[in-house]
Coordinates of C-alpha atoms in Angstrom, one line a residue:
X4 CA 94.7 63.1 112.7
X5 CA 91.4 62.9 112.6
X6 CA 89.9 62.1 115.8
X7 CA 92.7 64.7 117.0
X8 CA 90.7 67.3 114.9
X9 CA 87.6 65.9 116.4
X10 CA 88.6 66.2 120.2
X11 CA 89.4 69.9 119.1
X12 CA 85.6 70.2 118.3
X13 CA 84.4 68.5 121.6
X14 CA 86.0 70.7 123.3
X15 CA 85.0 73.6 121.7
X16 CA 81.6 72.5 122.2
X17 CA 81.8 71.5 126.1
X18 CA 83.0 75.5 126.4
X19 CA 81.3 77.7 123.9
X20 CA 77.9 78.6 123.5
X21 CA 77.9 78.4 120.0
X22 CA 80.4 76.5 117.5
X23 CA 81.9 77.3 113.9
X24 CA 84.7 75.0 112.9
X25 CA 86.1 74.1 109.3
X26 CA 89.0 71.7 109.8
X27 CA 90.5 69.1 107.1
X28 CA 87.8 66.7 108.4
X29 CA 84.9 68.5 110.3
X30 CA 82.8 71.8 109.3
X31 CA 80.4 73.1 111.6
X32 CA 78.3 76.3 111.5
X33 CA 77.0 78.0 114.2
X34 CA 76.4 74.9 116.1
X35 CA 74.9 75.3 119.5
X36 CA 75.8 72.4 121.9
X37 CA 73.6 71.6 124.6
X38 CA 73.6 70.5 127.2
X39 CA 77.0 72.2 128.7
X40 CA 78.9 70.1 131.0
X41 CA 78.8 70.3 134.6
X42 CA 83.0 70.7 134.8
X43 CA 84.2 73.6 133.6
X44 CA 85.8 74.3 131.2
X45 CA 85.3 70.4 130.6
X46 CA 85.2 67.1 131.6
X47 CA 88.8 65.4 132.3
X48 CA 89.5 63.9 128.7
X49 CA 91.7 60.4 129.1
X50 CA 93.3 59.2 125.8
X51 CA 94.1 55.6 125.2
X52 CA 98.1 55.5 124.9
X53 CA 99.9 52.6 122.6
X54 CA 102.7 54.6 121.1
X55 CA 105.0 57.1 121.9
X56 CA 103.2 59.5 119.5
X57 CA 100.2 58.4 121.7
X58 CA 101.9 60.0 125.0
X59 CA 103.0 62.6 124.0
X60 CA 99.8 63.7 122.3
X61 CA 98.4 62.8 125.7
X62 CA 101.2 65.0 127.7
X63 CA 101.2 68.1 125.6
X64 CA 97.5 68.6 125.7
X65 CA 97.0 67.7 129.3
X66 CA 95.0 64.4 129.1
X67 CA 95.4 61.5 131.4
X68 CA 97.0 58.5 129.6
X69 CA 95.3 55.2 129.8
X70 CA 97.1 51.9 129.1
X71 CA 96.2 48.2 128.8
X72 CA 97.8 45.7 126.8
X73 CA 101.8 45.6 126.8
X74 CA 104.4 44.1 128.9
X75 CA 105.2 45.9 132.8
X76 CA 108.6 47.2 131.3
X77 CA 106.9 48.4 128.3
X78 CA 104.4 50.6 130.0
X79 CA 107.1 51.7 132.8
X80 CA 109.2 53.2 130.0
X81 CA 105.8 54.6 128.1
X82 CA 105.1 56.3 131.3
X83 CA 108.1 57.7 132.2
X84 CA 108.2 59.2 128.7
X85 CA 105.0 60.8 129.3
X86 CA 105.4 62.2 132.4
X87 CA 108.7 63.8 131.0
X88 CA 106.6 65.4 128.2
X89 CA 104.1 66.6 130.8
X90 CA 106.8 68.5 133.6
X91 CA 108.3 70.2 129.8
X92 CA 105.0 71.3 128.4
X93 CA 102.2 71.7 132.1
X94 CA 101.7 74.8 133.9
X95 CA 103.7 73.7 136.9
X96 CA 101.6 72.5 139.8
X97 CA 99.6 70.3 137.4
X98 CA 99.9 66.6 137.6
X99 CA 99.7 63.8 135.0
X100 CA 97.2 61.3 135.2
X101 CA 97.5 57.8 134.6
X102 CA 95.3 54.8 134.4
X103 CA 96.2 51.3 134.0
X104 CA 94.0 47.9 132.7
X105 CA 95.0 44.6 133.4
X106 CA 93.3 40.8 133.6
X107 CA 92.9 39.9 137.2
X108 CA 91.1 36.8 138.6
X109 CA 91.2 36.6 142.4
X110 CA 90.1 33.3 144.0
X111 CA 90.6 31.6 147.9
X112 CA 94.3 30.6 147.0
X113 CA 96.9 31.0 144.2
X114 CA 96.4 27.3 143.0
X115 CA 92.3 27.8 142.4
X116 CA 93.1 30.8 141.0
X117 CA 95.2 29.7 138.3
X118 CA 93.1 26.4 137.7
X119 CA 89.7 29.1 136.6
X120 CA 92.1 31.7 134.6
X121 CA 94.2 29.1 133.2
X122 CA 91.0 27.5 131.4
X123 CA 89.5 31.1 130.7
X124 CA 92.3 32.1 128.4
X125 CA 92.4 29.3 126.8
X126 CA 88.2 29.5 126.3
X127 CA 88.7 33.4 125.7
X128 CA 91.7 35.3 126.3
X129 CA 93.9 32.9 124.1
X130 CA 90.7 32.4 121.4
X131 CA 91.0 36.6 121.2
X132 CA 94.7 36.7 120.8
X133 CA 95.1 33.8 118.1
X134 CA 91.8 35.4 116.4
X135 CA 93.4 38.8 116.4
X136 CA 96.8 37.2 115.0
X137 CA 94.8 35.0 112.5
X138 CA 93.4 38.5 110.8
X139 CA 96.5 40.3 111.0
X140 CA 94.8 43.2 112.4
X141 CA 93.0 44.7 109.4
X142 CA 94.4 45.5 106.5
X143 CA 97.7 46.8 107.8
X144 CA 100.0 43.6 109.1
X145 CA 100.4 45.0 112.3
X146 CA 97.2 47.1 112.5
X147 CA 98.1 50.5 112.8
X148 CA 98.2 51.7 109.4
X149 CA 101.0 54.1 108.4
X150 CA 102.6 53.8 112.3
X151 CA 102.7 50.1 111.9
X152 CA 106.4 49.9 111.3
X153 CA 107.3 52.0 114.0
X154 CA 109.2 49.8 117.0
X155 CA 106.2 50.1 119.8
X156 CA 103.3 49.4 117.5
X157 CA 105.4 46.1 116.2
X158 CA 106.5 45.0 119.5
X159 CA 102.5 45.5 120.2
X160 CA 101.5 43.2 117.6
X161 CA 104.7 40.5 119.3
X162 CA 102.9 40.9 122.3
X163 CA 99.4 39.6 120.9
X164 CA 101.3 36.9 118.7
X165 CA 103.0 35.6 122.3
X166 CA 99.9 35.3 124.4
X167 CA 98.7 33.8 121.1
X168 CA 101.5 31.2 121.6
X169 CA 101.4 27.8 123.3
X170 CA 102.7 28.8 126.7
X171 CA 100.8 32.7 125.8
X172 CA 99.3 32.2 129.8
X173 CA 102.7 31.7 131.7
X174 CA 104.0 34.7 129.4
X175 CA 101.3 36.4 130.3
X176 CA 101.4 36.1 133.8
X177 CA 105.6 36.6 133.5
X178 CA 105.4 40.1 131.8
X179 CA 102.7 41.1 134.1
X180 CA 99.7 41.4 132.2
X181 CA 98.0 39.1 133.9
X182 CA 97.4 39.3 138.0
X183 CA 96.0 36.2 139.1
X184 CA 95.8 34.2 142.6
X185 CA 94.8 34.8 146.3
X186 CA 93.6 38.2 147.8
X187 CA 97.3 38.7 149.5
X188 CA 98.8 37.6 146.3
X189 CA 97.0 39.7 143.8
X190 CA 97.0 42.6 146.1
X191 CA 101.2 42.5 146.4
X192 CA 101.3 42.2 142.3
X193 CA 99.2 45.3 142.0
X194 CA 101.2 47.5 144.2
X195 CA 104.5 46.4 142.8
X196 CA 103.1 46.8 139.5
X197 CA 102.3 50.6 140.6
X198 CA 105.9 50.8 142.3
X199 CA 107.2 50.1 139.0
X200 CA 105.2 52.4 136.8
X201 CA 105.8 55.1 139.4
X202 CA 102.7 55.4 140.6
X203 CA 99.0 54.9 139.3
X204 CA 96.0 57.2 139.7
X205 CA 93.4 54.8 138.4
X206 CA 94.0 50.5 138.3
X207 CA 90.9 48.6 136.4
X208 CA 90.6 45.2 136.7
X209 CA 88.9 43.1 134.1
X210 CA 88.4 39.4 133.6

């Protein structure tokens, strides 16, 4: 609720020449932003989507929906959701935007590959999973406060829990969070991933 109030003020200050906003959270008098942004009325605003809340936050108010963490068939559904949200609330003629993260290591052949990423999660993306597990994710068990019982955010936190587990790199690499091998290889998982999300505007890959 908060940083939803907050993204009504940034925008409010990317188009106005002067600001005066008293919300639950924020007051501001006669602020004058500077300096304006080049895009008009503003910037393209991307919001980072793990719920279904999340999307359709994302849909209704025309932001692009960025997703990393969660399995191929978890995102698919997410997306499809959002771009129903988007075709009931848009102008028609406008178009979603979508942008997924995954871990991708590419190396001369699919064996190398997996011999370097295979020892990096367990040096790092394992270590960040079991530590992330180990605290329980702040004070809430699952880590989302009062959404934490709702059925994404906990099959979120069984997602962190499973690459926390002892085989948490071949269920990785099953579920499609991880892309690792040769050029051809990784290429082919990246476009069926796409296939199966329906299509990707933006793909980051991060090691």
């Amino acid at each position: 609720e908060m940083g939803e109030e907050a993204l009504e003020v940034i925008k409010l200050a990317w188009s106005e020449d002067e600001v005066t906003y008293d919300g639950k959270f924020w007051h501001y008098l006669e602020h004058i932003p500077f300096p304006r942004p080049y895009q008009q009325p503003h910037p393209p605003i991307w919001a980072g989507c793990h719920s279904y809340r999340a999307h359709e936050f994302a849909a209704r108010n025309g932001f692009g929906c960025a997703q990393n963490i969660d399995t191929t068939e978890d995102l698919a559904e997410r997306l499809a959701f959002y771009r129903k949200v988007w075709a009931e609330t848009q102008p028609e003629g406008t178009r979603p935007r979508t942008f997924l993260m995954r871990q991708v290591y590419v190396d001369e052949t699919n064996e190398k590959a997996h011999e370097v990423a295979r020892a990096r999660f367990g040096n790092t993306w394992g270590m960040e999973n079991r530590a992330l597990v180990h605290r329980r994710y702040g004070l809430d068990p699952s880590g989302y406060g009062r959404e934490g019982e709702l059925p994404e955010n906990a099959g979120r936190s069984r997602v962190r829990e499973m690459l926390a587990g002892p085989s948490g790199y071949e269920w990785g690499i099953e579920q499609g969070i991880f892309i690792i091998g040769s050029p051809e290889a990784v290429v082919e998982q990246i476009t069926r991933t796409s296939e199966q999300m329906g299509g990707l505007d933006v793909f980051c890959a991060n090691f």
